Tab-separated table of N, CA and C in Angstrom:
chain	number	residue	atom	x	y	z
A	1	MET	N	39.467	72.122	-56.939
A	1	MET	CA	38.336	71.374	-56.466
A	1	MET	C	38.416	71.229	-54.945
A	2	LYS	N	37.370	71.601	-54.260
A	2	LYS	CA	37.338	71.509	-52.808
A	2	LYS	C	36.912	70.108	-52.386
A	3	THR	N	37.591	69.611	-51.370
A	3	THR	CA	37.192	68.328	-50.800
A	3	THR	C	36.503	68.585	-49.472
A	4	LYS	N	35.543	67.735	-49.158
A	4	LYS	CA	34.823	67.876	-47.899
A	4	LYS	C	35.748	67.544	-46.739
A	5	GLN	N	35.822	68.435	-45.797
A	5	GLN	CA	36.629	68.195	-44.613
A	5	GLN	C	35.851	67.270	-43.684
A	6	GLN	N	36.488	66.201	-43.239
A	6	GLN	CA	35.823	65.259	-42.352
A	6	GLN	C	35.947	65.694	-40.903
A	7	THR	N	34.965	65.259	-40.123
A	7	THR	CA	34.985	65.535	-38.690
A	7	THR	C	35.177	64.225	-37.938
A	8	ALA	N	35.807	64.319	-36.784
A	8	ALA	CA	36.046	63.131	-35.961
A	8	ALA	C	35.705	63.443	-34.513
A	9	LEU	N	35.218	62.454	-33.821
A	9	LEU	CA	34.943	62.555	-32.397
A	9	LEU	C	35.863	61.560	-31.692
A	10	ILE	N	36.605	62.036	-30.705
A	10	ILE	CA	37.535	61.202	-29.951
A	10	ILE	C	36.990	61.066	-28.532
A	11	LEU	N	36.807	59.827	-28.076
A	11	LEU	CA	36.232	59.570	-26.754
A	11	LEU	C	37.268	58.917	-25.843
A	12	GLU	N	37.390	59.444	-24.637
A	12	GLU	CA	38.359	58.949	-23.672
A	12	GLU	C	37.851	57.694	-22.979
A	13	GLY	N	38.760	57.000	-22.331
A	13	GLY	CA	38.409	55.821	-21.555
A	13	GLY	C	38.171	56.186	-20.105
A	14	GLY	N	37.791	55.200	-19.338
A	14	GLY	CA	37.524	55.408	-17.916
A	14	GLY	C	36.038	55.360	-17.642
A	15	ALA	N	35.653	54.582	-16.668
A	15	ALA	CA	34.231	54.351	-16.403
A	15	ALA	C	33.466	55.636	-16.083
A	16	MET	N	33.933	56.405	-15.140
A	16	MET	CA	33.207	57.622	-14.748
A	16	MET	C	33.238	58.673	-15.854
A	17	ARG	N	34.380	58.876	-16.469
A	17	ARG	CA	34.455	59.824	-17.589
A	17	ARG	C	33.585	59.328	-18.733
A	18	GLY	N	33.580	58.021	-18.927
A	18	GLY	CA	32.772	57.438	-19.993
A	18	GLY	C	31.287	57.664	-19.776
A	19	LEU	N	30.826	57.538	-18.535
A	19	LEU	CA	29.408	57.769	-18.249
A	19	LEU	C	29.039	59.229	-18.477
A	20	TYR	N	29.937	60.132	-18.117
A	20	TYR	CA	29.702	61.549	-18.412
A	20	TYR	C	29.617	61.745	-19.925
A	21	SER	N	30.561	61.159	-20.643
A	21	SER	CA	30.567	61.273	-22.110
A	21	SER	C	29.303	60.682	-22.714
A	22	ALA	N	28.796	59.608	-22.112
A	22	ALA	CA	27.566	58.991	-22.619
A	22	ALA	C	26.413	59.990	-22.582
A	23	GLY	N	26.347	60.789	-21.528
A	23	GLY	CA	25.313	61.825	-21.453
A	23	GLY	C	25.494	62.877	-22.531
A	24	VAL	N	26.734	63.264	-22.769
A	24	VAL	CA	27.029	64.229	-23.834
A	24	VAL	C	26.652	63.636	-25.189
A	25	LEU	N	26.959	62.361	-25.398
A	25	LEU	CA	26.615	61.704	-26.663
A	25	LEU	C	25.104	61.662	-26.870
A	26	ASP	N	24.347	61.432	-25.800
A	26	ASP	CA	22.883	61.450	-25.917
A	26	ASP	C	22.390	62.818	-26.380
A	27	VAL	N	22.973	63.882	-25.829
A	27	VAL	CA	22.586	65.241	-26.238
A	27	VAL	C	22.951	65.480	-27.704
A	28	LEU	N	24.126	65.027	-28.117
A	28	LEU	CA	24.516	65.166	-29.527
A	28	LEU	C	23.519	64.445	-30.429
A	29	MET	N	23.128	63.226	-30.036
A	29	MET	CA	22.173	62.469	-30.850
A	29	MET	C	20.811	63.147	-30.891
A	30	LYS	N	20.344	63.631	-29.747
A	30	LYS	CA	19.037	64.302	-29.701
A	30	LYS	C	19.020	65.542	-30.582
A	31	ASN	N	20.179	66.186	-30.735
A	31	ASN	CA	20.275	67.388	-31.558
A	31	ASN	C	20.780	67.100	-32.964
A	32	LYS	N	20.838	65.801	-33.298
A	32	LYS	CA	21.234	65.351	-34.638
A	32	LYS	C	22.602	65.893	-35.076
A	33	ILE	N	23.533	65.918	-34.120
A	33	ILE	CA	24.904	66.337	-34.408
A	33	ILE	C	25.723	65.076	-34.662
A	34	GLY	N	26.295	64.989	-35.841
A	34	GLY	CA	27.024	63.786	-36.216
A	34	GLY	C	28.471	64.059	-36.579
A	35	PHE	N	29.239	63.003	-36.620
A	35	PHE	CA	30.649	63.049	-36.998
A	35	PHE	C	30.899	61.967	-38.030
A	36	ASP	N	31.852	62.207	-38.896
A	36	ASP	CA	32.171	61.219	-39.927
A	36	ASP	C	32.766	59.950	-39.330
A	37	VAL	N	33.625	60.114	-38.349
A	37	VAL	CA	34.246	58.963	-37.693
A	37	VAL	C	34.262	59.177	-36.182
A	38	VAL	N	34.248	58.073	-35.449
A	38	VAL	CA	34.318	58.117	-33.991
A	38	VAL	C	35.405	57.148	-33.544
A	39	TYR	N	36.309	57.634	-32.702
A	39	TYR	CA	37.377	56.813	-32.137
A	39	TYR	C	37.236	56.841	-30.621
A	40	GLY	N	37.507	55.728	-29.984
A	40	GLY	CA	37.421	55.697	-28.535
A	40	GLY	C	38.345	54.664	-27.936
A	41	VAL	N	38.641	54.863	-26.664
A	41	VAL	CA	39.471	53.945	-25.895
A	41	VAL	C	38.629	53.416	-24.743
A	42	SER	N	38.648	52.115	-24.539
A	42	SER	CA	37.982	51.470	-23.416
A	42	SER	C	36.501	51.851	-23.379
A	43	ALA	N	36.038	52.490	-22.302
A	43	ALA	CA	34.623	52.860	-22.209
A	43	ALA	C	34.214	53.763	-23.371
A	44	GLY	N	35.114	54.616	-23.818
A	44	GLY	CA	34.821	55.493	-24.950
A	44	GLY	C	34.534	54.719	-26.223
A	45	ALA	N	35.243	53.614	-26.419
A	45	ALA	CA	34.994	52.775	-27.599
A	45	ALA	C	33.629	52.107	-27.498
A	46	LEU	N	33.300	51.611	-26.315
A	46	LEU	CA	32.004	50.957	-26.123
A	46	LEU	C	30.853	51.939	-26.304
A	47	PHE	N	30.985	53.107	-25.714
A	47	PHE	CA	29.902	54.077	-25.788
A	47	PHE	C	29.831	54.725	-27.163
A	48	GLY	N	30.961	54.774	-27.856
A	48	GLY	CA	30.966	55.266	-29.232
A	48	GLY	C	30.137	54.388	-30.157
A	49	LEU	N	30.092	53.090	-29.866
A	49	LEU	CA	29.245	52.177	-30.647
A	49	LEU	C	27.780	52.581	-30.550
A	50	ASN	N	27.343	52.925	-29.346
A	50	ASN	CA	25.952	53.348	-29.159
A	50	ASN	C	25.670	54.647	-29.900
A	51	TYR	N	26.656	55.527	-29.919
A	51	TYR	CA	26.493	56.800	-30.628
A	51	TYR	C	26.338	56.568	-32.130
A	52	LYS	N	27.227	55.767	-32.702
A	52	LYS	CA	27.169	55.522	-34.149
A	52	LYS	C	25.900	54.774	-34.545
A	53	SER	N	25.351	53.972	-33.646
A	53	SER	CA	24.122	53.240	-33.956
A	53	SER	C	22.873	53.995	-33.505
A	54	ARG	N	23.063	55.214	-33.001
A	54	ARG	CA	21.967	56.114	-32.619
A	54	ARG	C	21.037	55.524	-31.556
A	55	GLN	N	21.627	54.950	-30.516
A	55	GLN	CA	20.848	54.344	-29.441
A	55	GLN	C	20.846	55.268	-28.226
A	56	ILE	N	19.988	56.256	-28.283
A	56	ILE	CA	19.898	57.250	-27.211
A	56	ILE	C	19.502	56.566	-25.902
A	57	GLY	N	20.257	56.852	-24.847
A	57	GLY	CA	19.958	56.345	-23.511
A	57	GLY	C	20.409	54.923	-23.230
A	58	ARG	N	20.977	54.243	-24.203
A	58	ARG	CA	21.341	52.833	-24.018
A	58	ARG	C	22.408	52.643	-22.940
A	59	VAL	N	23.404	53.497	-22.917
A	59	VAL	CA	24.491	53.341	-21.942
A	59	VAL	C	23.939	53.377	-20.522
A	60	LEU	N	23.162	54.378	-20.208
A	60	LEU	CA	22.603	54.504	-18.863
A	60	LEU	C	21.646	53.352	-18.571
A	61	ARG	N	20.777	53.043	-19.511
A	61	ARG	CA	19.787	51.978	-19.333
A	61	ARG	C	20.459	50.634	-19.014
A	62	TYR	N	21.454	50.253	-19.791
A	62	TYR	CA	22.097	48.956	-19.593
A	62	TYR	C	23.025	48.942	-18.389
A	63	ASN	N	23.690	50.040	-18.104
A	63	ASN	CA	24.553	50.066	-16.924
A	63	ASN	C	23.736	50.001	-15.645
A	64	LEU	N	22.591	50.657	-15.608
A	64	LEU	CA	21.733	50.578	-14.425
A	64	LEU	C	21.120	49.191	-14.282
A	65	LYS	N	20.690	48.623	-15.385
A	65	LYS	CA	20.003	47.329	-15.344
A	65	LYS	C	20.948	46.170	-15.027
A	66	TYR	N	22.166	46.201	-15.543
A	66	TYR	CA	23.061	45.050	-15.431
A	66	TYR	C	24.296	45.279	-14.561
A	67	ALA	N	24.383	46.401	-13.877
A	67	ALA	CA	25.574	46.705	-13.066
A	67	ALA	C	25.874	45.620	-12.031
A	68	ASN	N	24.854	44.998	-11.486
A	68	ASN	CA	25.054	43.969	-10.459
A	68	ASN	C	25.040	42.551	-11.017
A	69	ASN	N	24.977	42.407	-12.321
A	69	ASN	CA	24.978	41.091	-12.952
A	69	ASN	C	26.428	40.638	-13.136
A	70	LYS	N	26.796	39.540	-12.513
A	70	LYS	CA	28.188	39.079	-12.568
A	70	LYS	C	28.642	38.770	-13.988
A	71	ASN	N	27.710	38.492	-14.890
A	71	ASN	CA	28.068	38.189	-16.276
A	71	ASN	C	28.374	39.442	-17.092
A	72	TYR	N	27.964	40.607	-16.607
A	72	TYR	CA	28.123	41.855	-17.359
A	72	TYR	C	29.583	42.308	-17.372
A	73	MET	N	30.092	42.608	-16.216
A	73	MET	CA	31.503	42.990	-16.094
A	73	MET	C	31.935	42.889	-14.645
A	74	GLY	N	33.229	42.732	-14.467
A	74	GLY	CA	33.762	42.650	-13.121
A	74	GLY	C	34.721	41.488	-12.958
A	75	LEU	N	35.010	41.163	-11.706
A	75	LEU	CA	35.984	40.124	-11.387
A	75	LEU	C	35.561	38.756	-11.933
A	76	TYR	N	34.284	38.408	-11.806
A	76	TYR	CA	33.802	37.120	-12.324
A	76	TYR	C	34.052	37.022	-13.826
A	77	SER	N	33.731	38.071	-14.534
A	77	SER	CA	33.974	38.080	-15.979
A	77	SER	C	35.465	37.965	-16.280
A	78	LEU	N	36.272	38.669	-15.522
A	78	LEU	CA	37.723	38.613	-15.731
A	78	LEU	C	38.254	37.185	-15.540
A	79	ILE	N	37.783	36.523	-14.491
A	79	ILE	CA	38.245	35.158	-14.206
A	79	ILE	C	37.736	34.166	-15.251
A	80	THR	N	36.477	34.295	-15.653
A	80	THR	CA	35.884	33.297	-16.553
A	80	THR	C	36.139	33.555	-18.029
A	81	THR	N	36.352	34.822	-18.417
A	81	THR	CA	36.535	35.124	-19.847
A	81	THR	C	37.898	35.715	-20.169
A	82	GLY	N	38.600	36.186	-19.140
A	82	GLY	CA	39.879	36.841	-19.374
A	82	GLY	C	39.740	38.324	-19.659
A	83	ASN	N	38.510	38.836	-19.629
A	83	ASN	CA	38.242	40.258	-19.868
A	83	ASN	C	37.378	40.806	-18.751
A	84	ILE	N	37.628	42.043	-18.365
A	84	ILE	CA	36.819	42.671	-17.318
A	84	ILE	C	35.366	42.792	-17.767
A	85	MET	N	35.165	42.985	-19.076
A	85	MET	CA	33.819	43.056	-19.642
A	85	MET	C	33.579	41.794	-20.458
A	86	ASN	N	32.481	41.126	-20.183
A	86	ASN	CA	32.142	39.899	-20.896
A	86	ASN	C	31.550	40.262	-22.256
A	87	LYS	N	32.368	40.250	-23.282
A	87	LYS	CA	31.924	40.704	-24.603
A	87	LYS	C	30.822	39.828	-25.180
A	88	ASP	N	30.820	38.520	-24.876
A	88	ASP	CA	29.738	37.661	-25.372
A	88	ASP	C	28.405	38.051	-24.739
A	89	PHE	N	28.430	38.350	-23.445
A	89	PHE	CA	27.206	38.781	-22.772
A	89	PHE	C	26.757	40.140	-23.301
A	90	CYS	N	27.695	41.077	-23.420
A	90	CYS	CA	27.353	42.452	-23.808
A	90	CYS	C	26.944	42.598	-25.270
A	91	PHE	N	27.599	41.875	-26.152
A	91	PHE	CA	27.367	42.096	-27.578
A	91	PHE	C	26.616	40.970	-28.270
A	92	LYS	N	26.341	39.896	-27.554
A	92	LYS	CA	25.548	38.809	-28.138
A	92	LYS	C	24.279	38.577	-27.331
A	93	LYS	N	24.447	38.176	-26.062
A	93	LYS	CA	23.283	37.844	-25.246
A	93	LYS	C	22.362	39.053	-25.046
A	94	LEU	N	22.917	40.196	-24.675
A	94	LEU	CA	22.086	41.389	-24.479
A	94	LEU	C	21.389	41.815	-25.768
A	95	VAL	N	22.078	41.710	-26.867
A	95	VAL	CA	21.546	42.179	-28.147
A	95	VAL	C	20.496	41.230	-28.705
A	96	TYR	N	20.759	39.942	-28.649
A	96	TYR	CA	19.898	38.987	-29.348
A	96	TYR	C	18.945	38.194	-28.465
A	97	GLU	N	19.229	38.125	-27.156
A	97	GLU	CA	18.415	37.263	-26.308
A	97	GLU	C	17.618	37.993	-25.237
A	98	LEU	N	18.159	39.071	-24.689
A	98	LEU	CA	17.477	39.742	-23.573
A	98	LEU	C	16.691	40.946	-24.019
């Protein structure tokens, strides 16, 4: 009996590499290319979420719109939340309120 071989996509971390990968992920989504599982580190993990939820263009759209917002990510977020990226802002406020 043959078992279906699963496919996996592994995404690297790093802001600039992650933004490049986000463009590649958009092309994969536009061409309906999927993977059974997606693993990522840092930016790769964040952008992998958009890929699995099929949100074409979200990475670029949100990074351009909120790059200068102190609540999004950066030193202010690190000091106030303990994380460089404010997960409450990114995964709650952006999703449900803005």
